[in-house]
XYZ file of N, CA and C in Angstrom:
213
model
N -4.600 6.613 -25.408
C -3.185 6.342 -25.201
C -2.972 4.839 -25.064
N -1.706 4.556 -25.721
C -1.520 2.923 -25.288
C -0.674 3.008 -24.201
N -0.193 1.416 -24.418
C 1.219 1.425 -23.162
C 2.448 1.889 -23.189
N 2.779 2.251 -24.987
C 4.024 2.550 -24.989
C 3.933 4.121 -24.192
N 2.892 4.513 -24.904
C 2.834 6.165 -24.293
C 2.796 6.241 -22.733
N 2.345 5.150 -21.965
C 2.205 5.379 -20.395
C 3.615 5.364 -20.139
N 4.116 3.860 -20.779
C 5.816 3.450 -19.993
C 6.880 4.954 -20.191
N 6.460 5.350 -21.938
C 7.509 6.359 -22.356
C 7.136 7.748 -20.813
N 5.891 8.517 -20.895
C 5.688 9.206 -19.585
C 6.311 8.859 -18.152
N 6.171 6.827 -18.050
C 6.614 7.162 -16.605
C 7.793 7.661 -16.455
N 8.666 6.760 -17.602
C 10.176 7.045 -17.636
C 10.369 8.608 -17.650
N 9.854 9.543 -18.738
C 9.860 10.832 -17.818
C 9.597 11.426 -16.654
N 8.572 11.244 -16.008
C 7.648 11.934 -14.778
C 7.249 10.335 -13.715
N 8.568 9.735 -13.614
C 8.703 8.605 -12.391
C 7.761 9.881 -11.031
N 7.410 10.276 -10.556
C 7.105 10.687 -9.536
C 5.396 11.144 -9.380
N 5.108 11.222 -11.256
C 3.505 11.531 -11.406
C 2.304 10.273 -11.732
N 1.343 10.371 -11.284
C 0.350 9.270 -11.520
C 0.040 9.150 -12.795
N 0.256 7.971 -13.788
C -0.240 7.899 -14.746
C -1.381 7.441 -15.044
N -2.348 7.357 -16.206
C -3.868 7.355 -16.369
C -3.758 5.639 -16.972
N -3.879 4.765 -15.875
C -4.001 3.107 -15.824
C -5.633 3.006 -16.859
N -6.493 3.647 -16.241
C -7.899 3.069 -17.227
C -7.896 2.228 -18.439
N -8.658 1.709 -18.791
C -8.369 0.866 -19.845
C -7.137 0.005 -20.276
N -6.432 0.014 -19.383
C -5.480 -1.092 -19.319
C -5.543 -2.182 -18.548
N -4.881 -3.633 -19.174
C -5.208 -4.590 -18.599
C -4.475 -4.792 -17.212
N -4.995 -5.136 -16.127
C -4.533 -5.055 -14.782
C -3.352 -5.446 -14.445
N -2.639 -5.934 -15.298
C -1.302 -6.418 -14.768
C -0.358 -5.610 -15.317
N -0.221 -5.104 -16.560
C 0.124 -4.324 -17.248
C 0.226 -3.175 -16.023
N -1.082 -2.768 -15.970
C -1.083 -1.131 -14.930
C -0.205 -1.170 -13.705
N -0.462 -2.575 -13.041
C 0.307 -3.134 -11.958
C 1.923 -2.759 -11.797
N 2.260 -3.700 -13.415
C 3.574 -3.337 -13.498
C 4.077 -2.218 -13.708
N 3.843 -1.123 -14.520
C 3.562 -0.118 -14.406
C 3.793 0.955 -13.148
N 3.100 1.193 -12.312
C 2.774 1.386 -11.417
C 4.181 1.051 -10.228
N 4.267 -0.739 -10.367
C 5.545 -0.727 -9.644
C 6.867 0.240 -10.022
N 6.941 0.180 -11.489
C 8.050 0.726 -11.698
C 8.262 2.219 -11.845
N 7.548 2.969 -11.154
C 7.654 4.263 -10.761
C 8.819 4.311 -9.708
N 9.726 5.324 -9.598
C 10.563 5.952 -9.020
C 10.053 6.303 -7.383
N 8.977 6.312 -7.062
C 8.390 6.390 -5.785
C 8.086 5.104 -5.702
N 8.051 4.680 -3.660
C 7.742 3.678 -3.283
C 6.305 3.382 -2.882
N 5.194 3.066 -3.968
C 4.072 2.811 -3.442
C 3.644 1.880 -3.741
N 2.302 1.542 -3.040
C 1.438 0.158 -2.742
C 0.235 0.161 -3.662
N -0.011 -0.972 -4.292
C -1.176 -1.106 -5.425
C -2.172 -2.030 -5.221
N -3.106 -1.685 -4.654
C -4.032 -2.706 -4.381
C -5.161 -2.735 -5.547
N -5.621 -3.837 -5.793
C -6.486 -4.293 -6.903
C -7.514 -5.129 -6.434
N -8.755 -4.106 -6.943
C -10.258 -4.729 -6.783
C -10.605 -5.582 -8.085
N -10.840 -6.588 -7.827
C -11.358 -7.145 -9.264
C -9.860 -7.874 -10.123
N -10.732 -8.279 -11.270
C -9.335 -8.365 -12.407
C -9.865 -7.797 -13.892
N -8.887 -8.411 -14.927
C -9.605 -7.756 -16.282
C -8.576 -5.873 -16.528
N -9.776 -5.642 -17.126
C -9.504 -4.194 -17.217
C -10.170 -2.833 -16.457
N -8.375 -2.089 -16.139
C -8.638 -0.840 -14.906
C -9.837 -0.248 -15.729
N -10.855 0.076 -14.472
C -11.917 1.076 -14.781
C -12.101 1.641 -14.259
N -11.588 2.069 -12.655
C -11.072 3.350 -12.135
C -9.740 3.471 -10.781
N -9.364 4.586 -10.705
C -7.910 4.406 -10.427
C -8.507 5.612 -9.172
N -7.775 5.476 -8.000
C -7.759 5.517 -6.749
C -6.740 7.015 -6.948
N -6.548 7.582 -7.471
C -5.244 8.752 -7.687
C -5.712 9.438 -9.089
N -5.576 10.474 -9.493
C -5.279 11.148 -10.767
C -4.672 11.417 -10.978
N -4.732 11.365 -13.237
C -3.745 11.574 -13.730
C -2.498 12.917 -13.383
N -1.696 12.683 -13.640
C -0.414 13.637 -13.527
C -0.309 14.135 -12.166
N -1.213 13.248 -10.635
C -0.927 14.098 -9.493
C -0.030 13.448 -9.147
N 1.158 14.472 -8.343
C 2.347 13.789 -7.616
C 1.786 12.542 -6.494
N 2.982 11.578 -6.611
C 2.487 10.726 -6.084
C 3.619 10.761 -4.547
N 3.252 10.109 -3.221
C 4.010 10.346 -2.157
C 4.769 8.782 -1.494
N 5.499 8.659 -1.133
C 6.218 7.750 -0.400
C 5.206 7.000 0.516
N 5.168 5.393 0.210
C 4.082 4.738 0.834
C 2.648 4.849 0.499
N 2.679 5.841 -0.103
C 0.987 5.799 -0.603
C 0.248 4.706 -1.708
N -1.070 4.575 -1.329
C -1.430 2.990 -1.749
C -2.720 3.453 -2.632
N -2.557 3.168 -4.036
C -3.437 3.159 -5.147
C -4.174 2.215 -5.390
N -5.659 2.437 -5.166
C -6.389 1.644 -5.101
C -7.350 1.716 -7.247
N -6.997 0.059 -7.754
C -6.828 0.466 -9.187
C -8.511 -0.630 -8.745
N -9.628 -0.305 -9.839
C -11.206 -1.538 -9.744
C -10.608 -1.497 -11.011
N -11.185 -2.929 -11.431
C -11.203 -3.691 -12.745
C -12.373 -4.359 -12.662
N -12.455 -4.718 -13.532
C -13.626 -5.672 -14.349
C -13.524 -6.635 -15.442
């Protein structure tokens, strides 16, 4: 999947975790902010996500903090 396919998903399913991997960390970042829920993104590393703190399509909760490693 690229980015258009993540952004087009969030804009549907603002409330589900999307699959950041292989995307470049700022990208996922932004991403991530612009979900419809209010959560926190902390980032190990820089480069590209190589694993994500949440899985794909799980609901995500108010305040909860996604922890994204890069490399």
């Amino acid at each position: 999947e690229d980015f258009e396919s993540y952004f087009e998903n969030a804009r549907k399913y603002k409330e589900l975790m999307p699959s950041v991997v292989g995307m470049p960390a700022m990208d996922a970042i932004a991403l991530l902010e612009n979900l419809q829920v209010n959560i926190k993104v902390k980032l190990n590393g820089n480069g590209t996500i190589k694993k994500q703190s949440v899985v794909k399509h799980q609901k995500l909760e108010a305040n909860q903090t996604i922890v994204l490693d890069a490399s």
